[in-house]
Structures are given as C-alpha cells and as structure tokens.
C-alpha cells in the first residue's frame, strides 16, 4: 500500500522492470488458448503481444504468461495459422 | 558587473538568466514579457551563454519542453504573460505534480477580453492553485533578485517544485529603474551547480516519470506536494537570508511598513506596494496611524506572519488587482480565512483596483485609508471604476 511516507516523489518509478510485480492477468475476460498441432512456431504472436506474455522456450512458442496476459486477443488475430483461440474465462 | 544600472524589469530578468547561464530556455514571446526572451536570445546568439534556446510554437509547447528538459536533468527557465500563462494551464499542474524544479518569470498582464495588454494579476491569480511557489516583485531590483533566488528555492531537495516570479506588466517590465546587479561570479556561486533528483538522462539508474496515478495513490502524491509547499517556507527564508549576505538586500515573505503602532493597515502585492508606502508617508505626516504590508510570497501562503501583524488592528484593507467575478478579490478570501479565528480579528475589507492597467495613484490609496478611518466603505470595493 502506498502512503504519503512511502509513495515516491511525483509518482516516479525508480526501480526498473517493476511492471513484472504488477499482475494484470486478472483484467482478462477472455484467455488465449494454443492449439499446439496447428502452430508452426513462427512467433508472430510473440512479436505482437503488447504485454510480453507469449512465452518462448528454445526458440519455440511456449504458451502464455497468464499472470500478466490481459486477454486483448491480438495474438489470436495475428496468428497466420489461427492456432490461438480466445476462450471466455468462466467457461 | 557591479555598480548601478538603469534597466527595465524584463532586461533585468534576462540579465539574471545570463549570469546564471541555465542549461535550457524554451519560450514563446508575448507582450509584456517579450523583452526577456528577446534579450536572452541575443545572449544565446552572441555566445555569452551556453544555454540551449528552444523557440516553440506556443506556450503550451514551451512549458512541455521545460518540463521535459528539467526532468531530464537540465536547469530550465522560461517566461510568459497573460494568455500565454493561460495557454500553459494544464501543463502547470503537471510541472508541480511531477515535482519539476523549473523557474518561470511572468510579466503580469490582464487576461482577455476585451483585449488588453496592461497590468493586472488575473493571469497569476488564475494559476494560483496549481502547486507553484509564487513570488512577486515591487520593483526592478526585486524582479532581478527573485529570478536568481527562485532557482535555489525550486531545486532544494525539500522543495522540488516549480517557482513563478511575477513582475507587473509595463509598470516594471518596461519602466527603466535604477538597479544594482551582482557580479556574475557571485550569482554563479550562489545558485551553484544544479543537482537533479532522479534525472531521466541518468542511464545507470533508469527511472520513469509521469506514469498513471489512480485512486490508490494520486491523493498521497497531492498531499506530498502540499507538504513540500509548506516545507518550502523554511527554505525560502534560508535562501532570503543567504541572498541578504551577498547582496545586502534583505527580504521576507511579507514586508511590513510602519505597522507596529498602526490601527489601519493595507495588504498589497507587486508594484503598488511602493505607491502604498508613499501614501502611508503622507498620512503619517498628517498624524494618522497607518501602515502597509506587502505580500512578497503568496505560495506558500505566509499565514502565521500575517496573523502576527494583523492581530489587534482596527481595520485591514486587502488590495486585489484581480476580481473573481461574482465574488471579490482572491487575496481577500485567503486573508479572511487566515484571520477569521483570531480573537482580535480586525475588520476586513477588500479593494479591487487597477484592472487592465488602470493607474492607481497615491491619492487613490490615501482614500482607501480615509475610508477605513471613517468606516465609509463596503465589504468589497472597486477602487477607481467609473460608475
Ligand atoms: S503466431 Fe500462431 S503459429 Fe506463430 S507461433 Fe504464435 S501461435 Fe504459433
Ligand atoms: S491475449 Fe494479448 S496479452 Fe494475452 S498473450 Fe495474446 S497478445 Fe499477449
């Protein structure tokens, strides 16, 4: 919790990379789900994701970082193979 | 440079900047501030300063450049007036909220409309709630001195707020007065090297300025601005004291003139404070117990100092060179709120005067005292308007 004593002057962020600590996954209403068989590992989704939430393992598409994925659906739109489907969260 | 100069207020501010040699000046010319920017751009063009001078396409852009350059870690100055200050309005709050210690000189001029280029305080008063430290000058000397002192105040680690130094349009900006500048070495030693806190250009310690600040922390940050504004009073007094040592000119947040035994006192801002002293002298010669207070610093508001001077007086007239349409003058409201719980609160009256550069003479100001003594006045009075 930020108080008058702990809040930084002018709201500056003085710790680099601190966005990792701010989990935006609970903003999501739809989540991206990968159809592994259809994926060709082109990583277009990784390039397009505005939240660095497409994981890459050994140069291959490695799923999603659901703690930070906001569910914007850009990856699903960008995928040339339609390998990503947006699924409603409470389904 | 020593000895006396005959110089107008704008040129005196430009001279102060030349002696400081700030890193960046971003400005847009507007009457009656124009001479400041013209003179200073001469200094830049002639290589007398190393300042990066940015000609912007508007005052909104000028203030935006200033906020960015000061955030990057550069000592930054600008100047404006009237509509230019109004055009900066939304960025003024950003400068204070992001704790950007830049300094700005405002050549006070009436806001339109109808179109008017002459002095009143409608520009600065409309910007008084935005978290800037606000200082006024009675004469050219003070305009010069304030421009130098403002940097030390703004940049102090306990403050980190922008400072606005005001001088009355034409009355001070264009009138030539005698002034004693400091020599440039003394000025440079006094302001010292600018040591920015969390500059954007410190690539070893990356920081982000200006992020979204929502329900959970905006209030806390505004409270911090309020704390810094209050803490600035001590810093201002310290800077005034140090400046007194190098210049022999001793300032205070308020200046009192013949107030000790006075029953009737006025409170004035800017150049009229000088005229007021002449009115006091003439009335004192006639045996009247009158005095005058000058408000040199309006933000932070020197509440306790005013209470100490005003307690027990019979009547206090607050002089406002701005009218909050439908209400009164703004300084009157602040003084009334400050004094209202004094057990011996004086009768308080307000005189709105000098709008759009309407001249105010010694005789007019003597009339204010006569009205107080005869108790022939309204709560809010309009001095010099032709009814
Ligand atoms: S864009 Fe589609 S095909 Fe390419 S890596 Fe991502 S999911 Fe796989
Ligand atoms: S839904 Fe949006 S945030 Fe989530 S992985 Fe896809 S592009 Fe990134």
PDB file of C-alpha atoms in Angstrom, chain B residues 1-16 19 43 139-148 167 172 175-183 187 243 249 251:
ATOM      1  CA  UNK B   1      29.413  43.549 -13.244  1.00  0.00           C
ATOM      2  CA  UNK B   2      28.889  45.923 -10.329  1.00  0.00           C
ATOM      3  CA  UNK B   3      27.615  49.448  -9.774  1.00  0.00           C
ATOM      4  CA  UNK B   4      24.196  50.736 -10.707  1.00  0.00           C
ATOM      5  CA  UNK B   5      22.361  50.169 -13.954  1.00  0.00           C
ATOM      6  CA  UNK B   6      19.409  51.960 -15.494  1.00  0.00           C
ATOM      7  CA  UNK B   7      17.431  48.991 -16.736  1.00  0.00           C
ATOM      8  CA  UNK B   8      13.858  47.845 -17.287  1.00  0.00           C
ATOM      9  CA  UNK B   9      12.407  44.835 -15.466  1.00  0.00           C
ATOM     10  CA  UNK B  10      12.416  42.476 -18.425  1.00  0.00           C
ATOM     11  CA  UNK B  11      16.043  43.212 -19.284  1.00  0.00           C
ATOM     12  CA  UNK B  12      16.937  42.752 -15.616  1.00  0.00           C
ATOM     13  CA  UNK B  13      15.434  39.246 -15.648  1.00  0.00           C
ATOM     14  CA  UNK B  14      17.293  38.444 -18.883  1.00  0.00           C
ATOM     15  CA  UNK B  15      20.491  39.683 -17.215  1.00  0.00           C
ATOM     16  CA  UNK B  16      19.873  37.413 -14.221  1.00  0.00           C
ATOM     17  CA  UNK B  19      24.585  35.416 -15.180  1.00  0.00           C
ATOM     18  CA  UNK B  43      22.887  36.437 -25.312  1.00  0.00           C
ATOM     19  CA  UNK B 139      10.428  46.970  -8.331  1.00  0.00           C
ATOM     20  CA  UNK B 140      13.004  46.059 -10.978  1.00  0.00           C
ATOM     21  CA  UNK B 141      15.598  45.172  -8.365  1.00  0.00           C
ATOM     22  CA  UNK B 142      13.291  42.606  -6.808  1.00  0.00           C
ATOM     23  CA  UNK B 143      12.394  41.151 -10.202  1.00  0.00           C
ATOM     24  CA  UNK B 144      16.106  40.547 -10.818  1.00  0.00           C
ATOM     25  CA  UNK B 145      16.765  39.208  -7.319  1.00  0.00           C
ATOM     26  CA  UNK B 146      13.718  36.913  -7.402  1.00  0.00           C
ATOM     27  CA  UNK B 147      14.774  35.339 -10.703  1.00  0.00           C
ATOM     28  CA  UNK B 148      18.087  34.325  -9.083  1.00  0.00           C
ATOM     29  CA  UNK B 167       6.559  41.383 -12.159  1.00  0.00           C
ATOM     30  CA  UNK B 172       8.031  47.087 -14.108  1.00  0.00           C
ATOM     31  CA  UNK B 175       9.952  51.113 -16.993  1.00  0.00           C
ATOM     32  CA  UNK B 176      13.643  51.864 -16.515  1.00  0.00           C
ATOM     33  CA  UNK B 177      14.666  51.913 -12.875  1.00  0.00           C
ATOM     34  CA  UNK B 178      17.967  52.019 -11.065  1.00  0.00           C
ATOM     35  CA  UNK B 179      19.173  48.562 -10.165  1.00  0.00           C
ATOM     36  CA  UNK B 180      22.320  47.118  -8.606  1.00  0.00           C
ATOM     37  CA  UNK B 181      23.198  43.763 -10.146  1.00  0.00           C
ATOM     38  CA  UNK B 182      25.503  41.253  -8.519  1.00  0.00           C
ATOM     39  CA  UNK B 183      28.639  40.295 -10.330  1.00  0.00           C
ATOM     40  CA  UNK B 187      25.468  34.804  -8.963  1.00  0.00           C
ATOM     41  CA  UNK B 243      20.953  36.257  -0.521  1.00  0.00           C
ATOM     42  CA  UNK B 249      19.184  43.208   0.246  1.00  0.00           C
ATOM     43  CA  UNK B 251      13.777  40.049   2.031  1.00  0.00           C
TER      44      UNK B 251
END
